[in-house]
Amino acid sequence: NIAQLLKLPIHVVKLDMSVVHSYFKGESKLLPDLIQMFRNSNMKIVVEGVETVDMKTQLAEMGCDYEQGYFFSKPVPPSAFLAYLRATR
């Protein structure tokens, strides 16, 4: 449960894309409250499932520290990711 989670020595929490998508589809209003709760506990927040510039902007405004999803890149194998990092140095 959430109370037990907050007692653990966790510094980063990752919110599943199902939570993110349910918010942006208007199915749930829970996401901003979850983000605020974790921010109040001094945790960094990673969100999955960012697909549009609007999602990226709103999630950053809500206080998310890190965002991942198809807006940035489709999943790639480790070798392709390492090649990308080498090419962008």
PDB file of C-alpha atoms in Angstrom:
ATOM      1  CA  ASN A   1       0.000   0.000   0.000  1.00  0.00           C
ATOM      2  CA  ILE A   2       1.029   3.635  -0.351  1.00  0.00           C
ATOM      3  CA  ALA A   3       1.892   4.112   3.328  1.00  0.00           C
ATOM      4  CA  GLN A   4       4.365   1.234   3.174  1.00  0.00           C
ATOM      5  CA  LEU A   5       5.803   2.551  -0.088  1.00  0.00           C
ATOM      6  CA  LEU A   6       6.566   5.919   1.472  1.00  0.00           C
ATOM      7  CA  LYS A   7       8.522   4.218   4.281  1.00  0.00           C
ATOM      8  CA  LEU A   8      10.901   2.509   1.854  1.00  0.00           C
ATOM      9  CA  PRO A   9      14.259   4.123   1.004  1.00  0.00           C
ATOM     10  CA  ILE A  10      13.088   4.944  -2.529  1.00  0.00           C
ATOM     11  CA  HIS A  11      14.261   8.107  -4.243  1.00  0.00           C
ATOM     12  CA  VAL A  12      12.748   7.605  -7.697  1.00  0.00           C
ATOM     13  CA  VAL A  13       9.269   6.369  -8.582  1.00  0.00           C
ATOM     14  CA  LYS A  14       8.128   5.389 -12.073  1.00  0.00           C
ATOM     15  CA  LEU A  15       4.492   5.902 -13.027  1.00  0.00           C
ATOM     16  CA  ASP A  16       3.146   3.375 -15.508  1.00  0.00           C
ATOM     17  CA  MET A  17       1.821   4.554 -18.839  1.00  0.00           C
ATOM     18  CA  SER A  18      -1.633   3.167 -17.977  1.00  0.00           C
ATOM     19  CA  VAL A  19      -1.889   5.822 -15.242  1.00  0.00           C
ATOM     20  CA  VAL A  20      -0.637   8.529 -17.591  1.00  0.00           C
ATOM     21  CA  HIS A  21      -2.937   7.520 -20.438  1.00  0.00           C
ATOM     22  CA  SER A  22      -6.004   7.237 -18.211  1.00  0.00           C
ATOM     23  CA  TYR A  23      -5.442  10.838 -17.126  1.00  0.00           C
ATOM     24  CA  PHE A  24      -5.030  12.167 -20.660  1.00  0.00           C
ATOM     25  CA  LYS A  25      -8.078  10.209 -21.878  1.00  0.00           C
ATOM     26  CA  GLY A  26     -10.145  11.814 -19.113  1.00  0.00           C
ATOM     27  CA  GLU A  27     -10.786   8.482 -17.388  1.00  0.00           C
ATOM     28  CA  SER A  28      -9.024   9.370 -14.135  1.00  0.00           C
ATOM     29  CA  LYS A  29      -7.932  12.532 -12.328  1.00  0.00           C
ATOM     30  CA  LEU A  30      -5.484  10.704 -10.050  1.00  0.00           C
ATOM     31  CA  LEU A  31      -2.215  11.540 -11.829  1.00  0.00           C
ATOM     32  CA  PRO A  32      -1.620  15.116 -10.574  1.00  0.00           C
ATOM     33  CA  ASP A  33      -2.353  14.004  -7.003  1.00  0.00           C
ATOM     34  CA  LEU A  34       0.067  11.061  -7.272  1.00  0.00           C
ATOM     35  CA  ILE A  35       2.766  13.328  -8.641  1.00  0.00           C
ATOM     36  CA  GLN A  36       2.231  15.872  -5.870  1.00  0.00           C
ATOM     37  CA  MET A  37       2.299  13.168  -3.196  1.00  0.00           C
ATOM     38  CA  PHE A  38       5.623  11.820  -4.447  1.00  0.00           C
ATOM     39  CA  ARG A  39       7.041  15.349  -4.865  1.00  0.00           C
ATOM     40  CA  ASN A  40       6.060  16.115  -1.257  1.00  0.00           C
ATOM     41  CA  SER A  41       8.069  13.038  -0.260  1.00  0.00           C
ATOM     42  CA  ASN A  42      11.144  14.366  -2.113  1.00  0.00           C
ATOM     43  CA  MET A  43      11.038  11.634  -4.733  1.00  0.00           C
ATOM     44  CA  LYS A  44      12.037  12.018  -8.358  1.00  0.00           C
ATOM     45  CA  ILE A  45       9.296  11.015 -10.788  1.00  0.00           C
ATOM     46  CA  VAL A  46       9.612   9.139 -14.074  1.00  0.00           C
ATOM     47  CA  VAL A  47       6.513   8.862 -16.276  1.00  0.00           C
ATOM     48  CA  GLU A  48       6.006   6.384 -19.091  1.00  0.00           C
ATOM     49  CA  GLY A  49       3.896   6.710 -22.199  1.00  0.00           C
ATOM     50  CA  VAL A  50       4.588  10.286 -23.340  1.00  0.00           C
ATOM     51  CA  GLU A  51       3.324  10.451 -26.918  1.00  0.00           C
ATOM     52  CA  THR A  52       2.641  14.117 -27.698  1.00  0.00           C
ATOM     53  CA  VAL A  53       4.127  17.546 -27.037  1.00  0.00           C
ATOM     54  CA  ASP A  54       0.993  18.374 -25.019  1.00  0.00           C
ATOM     55  CA  MET A  55       1.558  15.380 -22.739  1.00  0.00           C
ATOM     56  CA  LYS A  56       5.239  16.295 -22.369  1.00  0.00           C
ATOM     57  CA  THR A  57       4.411  19.896 -21.490  1.00  0.00           C
ATOM     58  CA  GLN A  58       1.647  19.083 -19.003  1.00  0.00           C
ATOM     59  CA  LEU A  59       3.668  16.362 -17.264  1.00  0.00           C
ATOM     60  CA  ALA A  60       6.634  18.718 -16.861  1.00  0.00           C
ATOM     61  CA  GLU A  61       4.290  21.378 -15.448  1.00  0.00           C
ATOM     62  CA  MET A  62       2.907  18.811 -12.983  1.00  0.00           C
ATOM     63  CA  GLY A  63       6.450  18.267 -11.694  1.00  0.00           C
ATOM     64  CA  CYS A  64       7.696  15.131 -13.428  1.00  0.00           C
ATOM     65  CA  ASP A  65      11.468  14.942 -13.499  1.00  0.00           C
ATOM     66  CA  TYR A  66      11.889  12.417 -16.292  1.00  0.00           C
ATOM     67  CA  GLU A  67       9.632  11.435 -19.162  1.00  0.00           C
ATOM     68  CA  GLN A  68       9.841   8.564 -21.585  1.00  0.00           C
ATOM     69  CA  GLY A  69       7.743   7.381 -24.468  1.00  0.00           C
ATOM     70  CA  TYR A  70       7.268   7.360 -28.226  1.00  0.00           C
ATOM     71  CA  PHE A  71       7.378  11.165 -28.312  1.00  0.00           C
ATOM     72  CA  PHE A  72      11.121  10.836 -27.725  1.00  0.00           C
ATOM     73  CA  SER A  73      11.868   7.473 -29.353  1.00  0.00           C
ATOM     74  CA  LYS A  74      10.442   4.064 -29.979  1.00  0.00           C
ATOM     75  CA  PRO A  75      12.138   1.288 -27.987  1.00  0.00           C
ATOM     76  CA  VAL A  76      15.516   0.420 -29.477  1.00  0.00           C
ATOM     77  CA  PRO A  77      17.986  -2.394 -28.774  1.00  0.00           C
ATOM     78  CA  PRO A  78      20.939  -1.555 -26.515  1.00  0.00           C
ATOM     79  CA  SER A  79      23.374  -1.539 -29.448  1.00  0.00           C
ATOM     80  CA  ALA A  80      21.333   1.111 -31.293  1.00  0.00           C
ATOM     81  CA  PHE A  81      21.077   3.214 -28.144  1.00  0.00           C
ATOM     82  CA  LEU A  82      24.836   3.061 -27.579  1.00  0.00           C
ATOM     83  CA  ALA A  83      25.446   4.000 -31.215  1.00  0.00           C
ATOM     84  CA  TYR A  84      23.122   6.984 -30.786  1.00  0.00           C
ATOM     85  CA  LEU A  85      24.981   8.109 -27.648  1.00  0.00           C
ATOM     86  CA  ARG A  86      28.346   7.838 -29.391  1.00  0.00           C
ATOM     87  CA  ALA A  87      27.079   9.814 -32.389  1.00  0.00           C
ATOM     88  CA  THR A  88      25.678  12.658 -30.272  1.00  0.00           C
ATOM     89  CA  ARG A  89      28.727  13.351 -28.143  1.00  0.00           C
TER      90      ARG A  89
END
